[in-house]
XYZ file of C-alpha atoms in Angstrom:
783
model
C 11.921 -46.388 75.659
C 14.453 -48.731 77.241
C 16.308 -51.131 74.986
C 18.869 -53.703 76.108
C 20.897 -55.894 73.801
C 23.994 -58.159 73.923
C 26.983 -57.384 71.744
C 28.790 -60.669 72.207
C 27.504 -63.727 70.451
C 29.332 -66.166 72.755
C 27.996 -65.392 76.221
C 28.947 -67.752 79.044
C 27.691 -65.588 81.848
C 24.429 -63.740 82.551
C 22.698 -61.205 80.340
C 23.475 -57.524 81.144
C 20.589 -55.147 80.581
C 20.774 -51.411 80.591
C 17.784 -49.438 81.770
C 16.322 -46.907 79.386
C 14.071 -43.891 79.966
C 11.713 -44.538 82.891
C 8.062 -44.774 82.085
C 8.609 -46.438 78.665
C 8.261 -50.156 78.121
C 11.413 -52.165 77.703
C 12.361 -53.216 74.236
C 11.455 -56.820 73.614
C 14.322 -59.218 73.655
C 14.244 -62.283 71.522
C 16.205 -65.121 73.034
C 17.092 -67.959 70.805
C 16.990 -71.341 72.734
C 20.004 -73.401 73.614
C 21.171 -75.877 71.042
C 22.426 -79.285 72.231
C 25.440 -80.629 70.395
C 27.159 -83.969 70.644
C 30.391 -84.266 72.582
C 31.860 -81.893 75.033
C 31.169 -78.689 73.002
C 29.587 -75.675 74.799
C 26.088 -74.398 74.231
C 26.008 -70.882 72.524
C 23.314 -68.263 72.997
C 22.425 -65.510 70.451
C 20.272 -62.297 70.846
C 18.351 -60.255 68.277
C 18.062 -56.617 69.441
C 15.065 -54.585 68.116
C 15.453 -50.877 67.073
C 15.640 -48.242 69.785
C 12.925 -45.535 69.500
C 13.446 -41.964 70.640
C 11.045 -39.027 70.312
C 11.956 -35.976 68.233
C 12.350 -32.678 70.010
C 13.451 -34.495 73.250
C 14.638 -31.701 75.477
C 16.485 -33.511 78.372
C 19.935 -33.625 76.925
C 22.171 -35.629 77.228
C 19.806 -38.569 77.254
C 20.920 -42.194 77.883
C 19.693 -44.432 75.117
C 21.293 -47.827 75.913
C 24.319 -49.555 77.532
C 26.279 -52.296 75.814
C 28.602 -54.917 77.403
C 30.787 -57.750 76.149
C 30.946 -61.122 77.997
C 34.597 -61.376 77.177
C 35.809 -59.452 80.149
C 39.580 -59.477 80.179
C 41.816 -58.560 83.054
C 42.745 -55.323 81.265
C 39.130 -54.304 80.456
C 37.112 -53.599 77.252
C 37.020 -50.403 75.109
C 33.624 -49.575 73.422
C 33.021 -47.343 70.344
C 30.285 -46.464 67.815
C 30.445 -45.209 64.254
C 27.961 -43.984 61.621
C 25.681 -40.998 60.796
C 25.317 -38.746 63.812
C 28.713 -39.808 65.217
C 31.560 -39.523 62.730
C 29.408 -38.834 59.682
C 27.081 -35.946 58.927
C 25.268 -34.795 60.931
C 28.078 -34.894 63.496
C 27.818 -34.898 67.302
C 24.309 -36.273 67.755
C 25.338 -39.495 69.511
C 28.262 -40.448 71.811
C 29.391 -43.511 73.890
C 31.240 -43.951 77.155
C 34.134 -46.107 76.024
C 34.539 -47.855 79.388
C 30.900 -48.414 80.422
C 29.361 -48.775 76.937
C 26.574 -46.215 77.587
C 25.172 -44.542 74.419
C 23.898 -40.957 74.852
C 21.726 -38.552 72.735
C 23.446 -35.143 72.734
C 20.948 -32.918 70.855
C 17.279 -32.684 69.914
C 16.239 -34.652 66.845
C 14.031 -33.537 63.949
C 12.211 -36.369 62.255
C 11.537 -34.222 59.186
C 15.316 -34.115 58.633
C 16.349 -37.641 59.760
C 13.759 -40.232 60.654
C 16.274 -42.999 61.702
C 19.996 -43.576 62.268
C 21.983 -46.806 61.674
C 25.140 -47.133 63.864
C 27.755 -49.863 64.363
C 29.109 -50.806 67.803
C 32.619 -52.159 68.403
C 34.278 -53.905 71.414
C 38.098 -53.800 71.548
C 40.712 -54.855 74.071
C 43.281 -52.481 75.434
C 45.613 -53.342 72.593
C 43.044 -52.460 69.952
C 42.197 -55.998 68.958
C 38.556 -56.799 68.224
C 36.873 -58.814 70.893
C 33.449 -59.126 69.199
C 32.123 -58.834 65.676
C 30.616 -55.319 65.001
C 26.913 -55.142 65.825
C 24.264 -52.862 64.117
C 22.447 -50.412 66.305
C 19.297 -48.751 64.791
C 17.752 -45.687 66.386
C 14.233 -44.693 65.154
C 13.032 -41.064 65.602
C 9.407 -41.002 66.713
C 7.284 -38.206 65.077
C 5.572 -35.406 66.944
C 2.951 -32.973 65.527
C 5.372 -30.087 65.251
C 4.538 -28.904 61.632
C 1.474 -27.005 60.468
C -0.119 -27.977 57.194
C 0.704 -25.515 54.342
C -1.357 -24.606 51.270
C 0.604 -24.861 48.027
C -0.552 -21.330 47.101
C -1.553 -18.367 49.149
C -4.213 -17.482 46.548
C -6.037 -20.012 44.400
C -7.749 -18.718 41.239
C -10.608 -20.406 39.444
C -13.214 -19.638 36.767
C -16.824 -20.596 36.398
C -19.320 -19.387 33.801
C -22.311 -17.475 34.972
C -25.465 -19.530 35.233
C -23.481 -22.752 35.938
C -25.507 -25.668 37.318
C -24.881 -27.056 40.862
C -21.929 -29.426 41.133
C -19.843 -27.608 38.516
C -16.130 -28.020 39.270
C -14.356 -24.728 39.961
C -10.853 -25.421 41.361
C -8.865 -27.653 43.761
C -7.059 -26.329 46.846
C -4.070 -28.460 47.843
C -1.981 -28.436 51.060
C 0.941 -30.458 52.462
C 2.182 -31.399 55.968
C 5.837 -32.196 56.780
C 4.876 -34.589 59.592
C 4.724 -38.354 59.230
C 2.064 -39.118 56.632
C 1.344 -42.429 58.327
C 0.166 -40.699 61.462
C -2.648 -38.343 62.348
C -0.065 -35.581 62.438
C -0.446 -35.340 58.602
C -4.129 -36.233 58.287
C -5.548 -33.057 56.639
C -9.080 -31.719 56.434
C -10.277 -28.738 54.247
C -13.078 -26.265 54.944
C -14.463 -22.875 53.765
C -14.362 -20.337 56.552
C -16.044 -17.470 54.635
C -17.670 -16.979 51.189
C -20.272 -14.329 51.740
C -23.960 -14.660 52.315
C -24.766 -16.457 49.065
C -23.241 -19.807 49.965
C -22.802 -20.769 46.312
C -19.696 -22.932 46.744
C -18.621 -26.000 48.774
C -15.295 -27.795 49.319
C -14.502 -31.471 49.664
C -12.854 -31.799 53.124
C -10.403 -34.526 52.065
C -9.587 -33.609 48.422
C -9.939 -29.808 48.555
C -12.118 -29.617 45.368
C -14.430 -26.597 45.218
C -17.728 -26.896 43.340
C -20.951 -24.929 42.945
C -23.811 -25.965 45.156
C -26.682 -23.877 43.760
C -27.745 -21.686 40.825
C -27.601 -17.919 40.782
C -24.163 -17.022 39.381
C -24.619 -13.762 37.433
C -21.526 -11.902 36.273
C -23.473 -8.688 35.863
C -24.376 -8.915 39.622
C -21.132 -10.324 41.116
C -18.196 -10.940 38.844
C -15.655 -12.158 41.456
C -16.039 -14.226 44.659
C -13.353 -14.323 47.378
C -13.385 -17.441 49.601
C -11.349 -17.993 52.806
C -10.116 -21.601 52.968
C -8.701 -23.516 55.957
C -6.741 -26.764 56.252
C -6.099 -28.590 59.599
C -4.058 -31.730 60.512
C -4.921 -34.332 63.102
C -8.044 -34.971 60.966
C -9.216 -31.418 61.502
C -8.362 -31.136 65.217
C -4.703 -30.146 64.943
C -2.733 -27.279 63.582
C -4.423 -25.033 60.912
C -3.526 -22.740 58.019
C -5.687 -20.463 55.818
C -5.591 -19.369 52.162
C -7.739 -17.403 49.718
C -9.652 -18.676 46.707
C -10.599 -16.089 44.041
C -13.371 -17.347 41.776
C -14.066 -15.301 38.600
C -17.448 -15.599 36.994
C -16.957 -15.824 33.204
C -19.313 -13.898 30.994
C -21.824 -15.347 28.577
C -23.761 -13.335 26.015
C -26.963 -13.066 27.979
C -27.504 -9.311 27.417
C -28.186 -7.874 23.913
C -26.830 -4.387 23.005
C -29.235 -1.445 22.921
C -29.073 2.072 21.419
C -28.919 4.880 23.946
C -31.781 6.628 22.104
C -34.113 5.645 19.276
C -33.266 8.470 16.810
C -30.106 10.385 15.780
C -29.631 13.511 13.617
C -26.397 14.024 11.599
C -25.101 16.387 8.863
C -22.640 15.946 6.009
C -21.238 18.261 3.325
C -21.888 17.322 -0.256
C -19.052 16.059 -2.469
C -17.184 14.569 0.491
C -16.235 10.925 0.893
C -14.086 8.893 3.220
C -15.059 10.982 6.278
C -16.887 10.128 9.528
C -20.105 12.052 10.033
C -21.266 10.876 13.490
C -21.485 8.243 16.276
C -24.334 5.985 17.346
C -23.677 5.014 21.012
C -24.995 1.738 22.486
C -24.729 0.030 25.894
C -24.287 -3.656 26.733
C -24.138 -5.254 30.226
C -21.808 -8.031 29.106
C -18.052 -7.977 29.684
C -16.528 -4.918 27.919
C -14.076 -5.820 25.207
C -15.325 -9.383 24.833
C -17.108 -10.726 21.737
C -20.227 -10.910 23.923
C -20.012 -7.107 24.308
C -18.737 -5.951 20.908
C -21.534 -4.631 18.710
C -22.132 -5.159 15.015
C -24.160 -2.534 13.128
C -26.156 -2.955 9.927
C -27.853 -0.352 7.703
C -31.184 -1.959 6.896
C -32.928 0.767 4.884
C -32.441 4.220 3.372
C -29.146 3.718 1.491
C -29.909 2.151 -1.898
C -26.668 3.363 -3.529
C -24.355 2.276 -0.715
C -23.155 5.813 0.045
C -22.918 5.157 3.799
C -20.925 2.692 5.892
C -20.951 1.961 9.623
C -18.238 0.341 11.739
C -17.715 -0.377 15.440
C -15.314 1.533 17.684
C -13.633 -1.321 19.622
C -12.934 0.921 22.620
C -16.344 2.503 23.138
C -18.574 0.051 21.234
C -20.128 3.033 19.395
C -21.240 2.783 15.801
C -19.313 5.222 13.547
C -21.264 6.322 10.458
C -19.060 7.386 7.508
C -19.347 8.368 3.840
C -17.985 6.080 1.149
C -19.528 7.953 -1.793
C -19.907 11.670 -2.320
C -23.450 13.036 -2.165
C -24.947 15.765 -4.333
C -27.058 18.326 -2.526
C -28.789 19.256 -5.761
C -29.741 15.636 -6.364
C -30.862 14.718 -2.822
C -30.434 16.653 0.381
C -31.854 14.286 3.023
C -31.512 10.595 3.953
C -33.330 8.507 6.583
C -31.391 5.407 7.583
C -32.621 2.434 9.620
C -29.742 0.925 11.601
C -29.741 -2.269 13.696
C -27.229 -3.527 16.281
C -26.354 -6.951 17.669
C -23.346 -8.656 19.258
C -20.620 -10.368 17.340
C -21.393 -13.568 19.282
C -24.763 -15.207 19.209
C -27.025 -14.570 22.170
C -26.859 -17.361 24.790
C -29.917 -19.626 24.931
C -30.409 -18.757 28.590
C -30.796 -15.066 27.715
C -34.291 -13.660 27.162
C -35.147 -13.696 23.468
C -35.771 -10.156 22.158
C -35.809 -8.466 18.750
C -32.765 -6.638 17.451
C -32.377 -3.056 18.629
C -33.169 -0.468 15.901
C -32.501 3.259 15.537
C -33.467 5.901 12.956
C -30.631 8.126 11.643
C -31.553 11.390 9.891
C -28.719 12.637 7.611
C -28.935 16.168 6.168
C -26.734 16.911 3.091
C -25.346 20.460 3.302
C -24.799 22.541 0.161
C -21.271 23.797 -0.733
C -19.944 25.828 -3.640
C -18.913 23.293 -6.266
C -16.337 23.933 -8.934
C -17.559 24.294 -12.514
C -16.681 21.540 -14.960
C -16.237 21.125 -18.678
C -18.701 18.513 -19.964
C -16.298 17.547 -22.749
C -12.749 17.523 -21.458
C -10.421 17.390 -23.280
C -12.059 18.817 -26.386
C -10.656 18.180 -29.845
C -11.293 20.588 -32.724
C -9.919 20.514 -36.257
C -8.908 23.401 -38.483
C -7.087 23.534 -41.792
C -3.556 24.908 -41.897
C -3.298 28.463 -43.041
C -6.641 29.429 -41.525
C -6.772 33.252 -41.370
C -6.852 35.216 -38.102
C -10.292 35.445 -36.561
C -11.328 31.947 -37.554
C -13.710 30.597 -34.916
C -12.557 27.256 -33.586
C -15.103 26.345 -30.898
C -17.001 27.576 -27.852
C -15.383 25.778 -24.909
C -17.914 26.483 -22.159
C -18.222 25.001 -18.675
C -21.212 24.105 -16.510
C -21.902 24.990 -12.867
C -23.259 22.072 -10.801
C -24.798 24.490 -8.255
C -28.140 24.516 -10.011
C -29.985 25.804 -6.941
C -27.545 28.702 -6.579
C -26.087 29.266 -10.077
C -22.864 31.274 -10.428
C -21.552 33.497 -13.246
C -18.574 31.934 -15.045
C -15.563 33.643 -16.611
C -12.881 32.153 -18.852
C -9.202 32.869 -19.423
C -6.279 31.201 -21.146
C -3.877 29.490 -18.767
C -1.598 28.004 -21.423
C -1.196 29.226 -25.016
C 2.525 28.812 -25.753
C 2.516 30.234 -29.306
C -0.063 32.970 -28.574
C -2.227 31.726 -31.439
C -5.636 31.983 -29.766
C -8.193 34.572 -28.671
C -10.664 33.705 -25.900
C -13.910 35.470 -25.042
C -13.868 35.715 -21.215
C -17.677 35.605 -20.953
C -18.727 32.957 -23.478
C -15.602 30.816 -23.821
C -15.543 31.270 -27.605
C -12.083 30.491 -29.072
C -10.761 32.167 -32.247
C -7.430 32.261 -34.026
C -5.204 35.260 -33.369
C -2.894 34.586 -36.322
C -2.454 32.180 -39.204
C -2.056 28.613 -37.954
C 0.950 26.998 -39.662
C 1.097 23.365 -40.568
C 4.594 23.012 -39.122
C 5.805 24.532 -35.887
C 7.878 23.525 -32.865
C 4.751 24.149 -30.788
C 2.965 21.262 -32.482
C 3.062 17.736 -31.190
C 2.483 15.773 -34.321
C -0.222 17.911 -35.863
C -1.904 19.021 -32.611
C -1.641 22.267 -30.677
C -2.630 22.116 -26.993
C -4.058 24.990 -24.945
C -5.378 25.058 -21.356
C -8.486 27.095 -20.488
C -9.698 27.879 -16.959
C -13.300 28.579 -15.977
C -13.999 30.302 -12.605
C -17.228 31.126 -10.818
C -17.869 34.316 -8.842
C -18.381 32.718 -5.427
C -16.300 33.536 -2.370
C -13.896 31.829 -2.528
C -14.170 31.142 -6.263
C -13.834 27.629 -7.665
C -12.020 26.893 -10.896
C -12.231 24.194 -13.553
C -9.435 23.287 -15.961
C -10.130 22.334 -19.548
C -7.747 21.085 -22.221
C -8.312 22.186 -25.813
C -6.526 20.167 -28.503
C -6.469 21.780 -31.939
C -5.627 19.425 -34.785
C -4.247 21.400 -37.739
C -5.301 19.554 -40.839
C -2.874 19.245 -43.676
C -3.879 21.098 -46.878
C -2.627 19.971 -50.240
C -0.993 23.231 -51.292
C 2.249 21.899 -52.798
C 2.848 19.817 -55.854
C 5.556 17.139 -55.984
C 9.073 18.037 -57.148
C 11.158 15.815 -59.432
C 14.482 14.406 -58.293
C 16.925 14.467 -60.036
C 16.457 17.117 -62.711
C 19.092 15.599 -64.990
C 20.352 12.141 -65.896
C 21.914 9.928 -68.524
C 20.576 6.958 -70.486
C 21.982 4.751 -73.223
C 21.025 5.568 -76.789
C 19.994 1.965 -77.458
C 16.940 0.679 -75.570
C 18.456 -2.749 -75.039
C 21.382 -1.379 -73.076
C 21.381 0.166 -69.615
C 18.781 0.101 -66.884
C 17.067 3.375 -67.670
C 16.910 6.451 -65.429
C 15.489 6.109 -61.914
C 13.321 9.088 -60.981
C 11.781 10.027 -57.656
C 9.704 12.864 -56.240
C 9.256 14.692 -52.965
C 6.373 16.747 -51.601
C 6.350 19.348 -48.860
C 2.892 18.235 -47.837
C 2.308 15.426 -45.399
C 0.228 12.294 -45.977
C -2.382 11.821 -47.226
C -1.522 14.705 -49.565
C 1.840 13.313 -50.652
C 2.695 9.835 -51.951
C 1.855 7.821 -53.848
C 3.087 10.056 -56.663
C 2.037 9.668 -60.286
C 4.552 10.177 -63.150
C 3.559 10.744 -66.780
C 4.965 12.245 -69.982
C 3.544 15.495 -71.282
C 0.523 14.491 -73.347
C 0.838 17.686 -75.413
C 3.986 16.235 -77.012
C 2.885 12.930 -78.585
C 6.391 12.232 -79.881
C 7.590 11.681 -76.313
C 5.321 8.680 -75.929
C 6.776 7.135 -79.125
C 10.397 7.462 -78.011
C 10.188 7.168 -74.192
C 8.410 5.060 -71.591
C 7.747 6.065 -67.973
C 7.002 3.121 -65.680
C 5.763 3.540 -62.095
C 8.079 1.566 -59.808
C 6.487 2.212 -56.398
C 4.733 5.017 -54.528
C 7.660 7.444 -54.893
C 9.783 6.218 -57.840
C 9.467 5.673 -61.569
C 11.853 4.477 -64.307
C 12.404 6.423 -67.573
C 13.569 4.286 -70.501
C 13.913 4.529 -74.287
C 11.511 2.698 -76.548
C 13.461 3.304 -79.770
C 17.002 4.482 -80.469
C 17.388 8.269 -80.417
C 20.304 10.516 -81.336
C 22.950 11.083 -78.733
C 23.072 14.416 -76.968
C 20.956 16.376 -74.560
C 17.189 15.844 -74.609
C 14.753 17.928 -72.542
C 11.634 16.051 -71.506
C 8.590 17.671 -69.896
C 7.139 15.409 -67.203
C 3.927 15.845 -65.239
C 4.009 14.834 -61.537
C 0.911 14.669 -59.341
C 0.286 13.672 -55.716
C -2.592 11.837 -54.049
C -4.091 14.746 -52.183
C -7.564 16.187 -52.454
C -7.687 18.179 -54.573
C -4.811 16.653 -56.507
C -1.796 18.910 -57.178
C 0.131 18.491 -60.429
C 3.432 20.104 -61.429
C 5.274 20.159 -64.780
C 9.001 19.395 -64.441
C 11.726 19.684 -67.125
C 14.102 16.734 -67.132
C 17.461 17.030 -68.954
C 18.486 13.595 -70.226
C 21.912 13.045 -71.764
C 21.745 10.224 -74.312
C 25.071 8.544 -74.937
C 26.324 5.445 -76.732
C 26.983 2.615 -74.283
C 29.152 -0.472 -74.315
C 27.887 -3.996 -73.758
C 27.933 -3.458 -69.983
C 25.599 -0.483 -70.281
C 28.239 2.190 -69.506
C 28.450 5.386 -71.523
C 31.400 5.677 -73.915
C 33.605 8.811 -74.131
C 31.820 11.419 -76.238
C 30.623 14.936 -76.073
C 27.533 13.814 -74.208
C 29.616 11.785 -71.847
C 31.887 14.757 -71.172
C 28.903 16.779 -70.141
C 28.252 14.277 -67.411
C 31.833 13.938 -66.260
C 30.871 14.209 -62.650
C 29.175 10.818 -63.063
C 30.820 8.950 -65.930
C 34.501 9.979 -65.596
C 36.956 8.254 -63.374
C 38.306 9.975 -60.303
C 41.734 10.621 -61.867
C 40.297 12.178 -65.004
C 37.978 14.330 -62.962
C 40.864 15.632 -60.846
C 42.883 16.515 -63.970
C 39.955 18.484 -65.405
C 39.341 20.305 -62.111
C 43.059 21.144 -61.724
C 43.186 22.577 -65.235
C 40.125 24.717 -64.607
C 41.561 26.021 -61.321
C 44.876 26.893 -63.013
C 43.140 28.762 -65.849
C 40.988 30.666 -63.402
C 44.007 31.608 -61.280
C 45.909 32.912 -64.290
C 42.898 34.915 -65.451
C 42.459 36.372 -61.976
C 46.120 37.370 -61.672
C 46.045 39.022 -65.057
C 42.956 41.006 -64.111
C 44.502 42.097 -60.826
C 47.734 43.143 -62.507
C 45.865 45.241 -65.048
C 43.888 47.020 -62.366
C 46.884 47.775 -60.221
C 48.785 49.287 -63.137
C 45.965 51.802 -63.528
C 46.092 52.930 -59.884
C 48.175 55.952 -58.763
C 51.638 55.115 -57.394
C 51.182 57.143 -54.228
C 48.673 54.551 -52.939
C 51.624 52.297 -52.178
C 51.681 48.747 -51.004
C 48.659 48.948 -48.699
C 46.566 51.454 -50.601
C 44.963 54.584 -49.231
C 43.168 54.820 -45.987
C 39.904 54.944 -47.925
C 40.519 51.442 -49.334
C 39.730 48.236 -47.565
C 41.566 48.103 -44.252
C 41.529 44.494 -43.199
C 40.047 43.546 -39.896
C 42.987 41.327 -38.994
C 46.028 42.741 -37.161
C 49.255 40.862 -37.862
C 51.866 40.646 -35.133
C 55.183 41.069 -36.990
C 57.220 41.287 -33.779
C 56.710 37.607 -32.858
C 59.027 34.879 -34.101
C 56.839 31.909 -34.913
C 56.192 29.542 -37.722
C 56.072 32.104 -40.472
C 53.009 32.515 -42.603
C 51.286 29.496 -41.090
C 50.991 31.380 -37.788
C 49.100 34.289 -39.314
C 45.346 33.778 -39.731
C 45.184 36.773 -42.019
C 42.735 35.464 -44.621
C 39.885 37.798 -45.397
C 37.016 35.497 -46.256
C 34.254 38.054 -46.190
C 33.412 37.350 -49.809
C 33.329 33.619 -49.154
C 31.145 33.981 -46.073
C 28.497 36.078 -47.827
C 27.611 34.553 -51.180
C 24.766 37.024 -51.617
C 27.072 40.057 -51.510
C 27.828 41.617 -54.899
C 29.018 45.189 -55.600
C 26.497 47.516 -57.194
C 28.601 47.681 -60.316
C 28.110 43.963 -60.971
C 24.450 43.087 -60.598
C 23.850 39.400 -60.590
C 20.696 37.811 -61.810
C 19.498 34.280 -62.191
C 21.343 32.557 -65.046
C 19.492 30.482 -67.600
C 19.686 26.728 -67.194
C 22.473 25.118 -69.199
C 21.526 22.619 -71.857
C 24.437 20.352 -70.976
C 23.953 20.521 -67.187
C 25.131 17.366 -65.431
C 22.292 14.977 -64.714
C 23.282 14.096 -61.167
C 23.479 17.566 -59.584
C 20.768 19.892 -58.493
C 21.137 23.510 -57.490
C 24.085 23.797 -55.032
C 23.003 24.187 -51.429
C 23.214 27.659 -49.943
C 24.541 28.670 -47.480
C 27.412 26.250 -47.044
C 29.155 25.374 -43.758
C 31.794 28.015 -43.025
C 35.440 27.054 -42.336
C 36.409 26.922 -38.694
C 40.175 27.431 -39.140
C 42.555 29.001 -41.693
C 43.717 25.548 -42.757
C 40.186 24.711 -43.921
C 39.921 27.710 -46.288
C 41.478 25.802 -49.170
C 38.929 23.007 -48.821
C 36.178 25.617 -48.583
C 37.303 27.251 -51.858
C 37.603 23.889 -53.618
C 34.114 22.906 -52.499
C 32.766 26.196 -53.836
C 34.582 25.651 -57.132
C 33.211 22.141 -57.417
C 29.699 23.436 -56.679
C 30.084 26.143 -59.315
C 31.272 23.622 -61.917
C 28.261 21.424 -61.198
C 25.706 24.240 -61.128
C 23.234 23.734 -63.976
C 22.527 27.496 -64.011
C 26.062 28.594 -65.066
C 27.776 28.448 -68.487
C 29.371 25.134 -69.630
C 32.866 24.057 -68.670
C 34.562 25.443 -71.730
C 33.209 28.927 -70.989
C 35.080 31.434 -68.820
C 33.400 31.645 -65.419
C 32.906 35.090 -63.916
C 33.134 34.633 -60.151
C 32.894 38.349 -59.390
C 33.859 41.617 -61.000
C 35.844 44.394 -59.476
C 33.906 47.613 -59.406
C 34.469 50.825 -57.560
C 35.909 50.227 -54.144
C 36.448 46.500 -54.645
C 38.141 44.798 -51.734
C 40.351 42.940 -54.229
C 42.117 46.122 -55.288
C 45.005 45.570 -52.906
C 45.998 42.392 -54.779
C 47.337 44.488 -57.655
C 50.435 45.259 -55.662
C 51.476 41.605 -55.746
C 52.407 41.601 -59.446
C 52.634 45.343 -60.060
C 56.392 45.253 -60.030
C 59.223 42.789 -59.738
C 61.340 44.953 -57.380
C 60.713 47.028 -54.311
C 62.186 50.020 -56.039
C 58.988 50.557 -57.989
C 57.023 51.173 -54.840
C 56.485 54.459 -52.964
C 56.716 53.879 -49.208
C 56.595 57.515 -48.056
C 53.084 57.058 -46.781
C 54.405 54.737 -44.063
C 55.577 57.748 -42.051
C 51.943 58.807 -41.763
C 51.011 55.608 -39.943
C 52.505 56.588 -36.624
C 55.629 55.772 -34.596
C 55.224 51.975 -35.011
C 55.884 52.228 -38.802
C 58.537 55.028 -38.642
C 61.417 52.520 -38.754
C 59.866 50.780 -41.768
C 59.475 54.145 -43.533
C 63.153 54.899 -42.956
C 64.231 51.563 -44.480
C 62.074 51.687 -47.617
C 61.434 55.421 -48.041
C 63.276 57.744 -50.466
């Protein structure tokens, strides 16, 4: 293409054209006509220069594009220059100009896909750099060539179509692009299918690239995937080409029902087993494995009325797995015939042939196993009265063997009998008592005794059953109620005081205990005239006077009975001290009141009385000891003979400590053993005192022993107080005999305390016989 244009707008000479590439038509020049003006002004001419076209990939380089000239030729000449993209802007070096001649050259091949046109500006300057003309735009258009192949957007196109699809069903769209000019045939694309197999089931739209079905016959079970070779060409199908692949997957529909591999199956299961799989029922299905069209669903139609069987589907193999949900009994039924059907989880497609559901017969044989015996009644409760003699038959705790077709011999033995109270017959299971069954024992829980009995058969290996035997020991009413307290005090006038509150206790347990019944002895009618006995509640009653009676001690015989069957009644003697009372109902000081000092006296008066008694007893004891020691031979000395009581305590005299407080040398053997009395002083049960205090019963025995020497005094005082309050000892004004010294009494050594007032009366020669440790002491005190 040859293009010529005029840079100057004020041309007074001819038009200068530059020749372009030979063989191309010259660019059209538009010449604006002359304009006539008034006066002597000059006519101006102006030119409009069209764009210069140049083909891409032009190989003759450098290539002259155009020559520019200015009509303002000066004596010094004109300097030409161009600026813009391709010259002094990116991309650099594409265009250049001869600054003296104004020729514009192309220096490299162009690529229309990178730059489809360039806009430059041309300048004309004098030798001094002044502008001769206004800058003029120069546009260079790159003409496209078919130098780019069309390209598919993907190398592999993937589409899906369901089997059995009708003709014209859309499958996928193949798309391609071409980098050439879209307004030319260089980018006019056409699509085609080069290869799709012999079926010819698909077609492609040559302009849009859409692929559709063209006929019926898609069957996934025959061909599941189709591979098509696609082609795209430019120049409306006559230019450059490119190929790609289209993969068309045929989607499955449920057009094939599942079927059993055989019509009948035989399985076995052990009796008394549940939660186990007993066998598989395989099926086959032509549909897509793993899909809902392939997965089977099994149903037990007949043969399982109790729901002992269950069937589920293995998702990996599509087999039916038959399992046990309830244990079966071989003796009850040893064979089952099940009717099982199978179908898909999805409904069968309407296009599929309609058939009945597949059925199979499953024969299940129940195998016999040795079953453990069992106790029909477990646990078993039996009742027996307390105190039942040994050999009493309690029950026959026998077991049963469920293997009725192959019965076994059973044997019994005790697995748990903590108190060893029972006897068990190993053949019959009969249970008897080995000893008397008590009503109270640490082995009882409440009133029940628990034993465990095992029953084993004689199979190999043997099976064992465990039975629990609970023995309830029934309470027997074998004790009458006891009166509490046995003594008391009331006012001599019925209008004063509250009466005497009485209660009772019973060693038996309910229902053989309370409520208790109190009554006066009916054999003494006078009691009912003077006294009243009112039931207060189930365990208490109130004794009160009806008429005034003389002060002093009165013994009343009361009858107490419980509520057991048969009823137990006990006669109890109650000592009642009758005393005159003040207006407040308190006893006044009198002989009767003194007899109940433990209750009526103040604390100070009581302490004075106790101190006086202790002092009198101490003086009497010292006098008795002194008299005994005076009768002993003098050669026995301070410590007595070796045949006398040698104390168990060894005193360390060679240690300097706190004196007597450091020596725990008290011999409390007599205090520890209240039942010990020398043969010379036999002790029997004393008669009950008539003036016994009303608020004390028989002192408890044994008492808590002292834990340290400092507690001995308290221990003695407690014993003294208990002796003073004992209703079975003489009254307070009577000398109390705590013990008597017979032959070999351990109190004999006390006689040396008051036997003499000086050490000169003692004979210490025997100390030399005690060994080297006492030799120094014998020298000091010996004669």
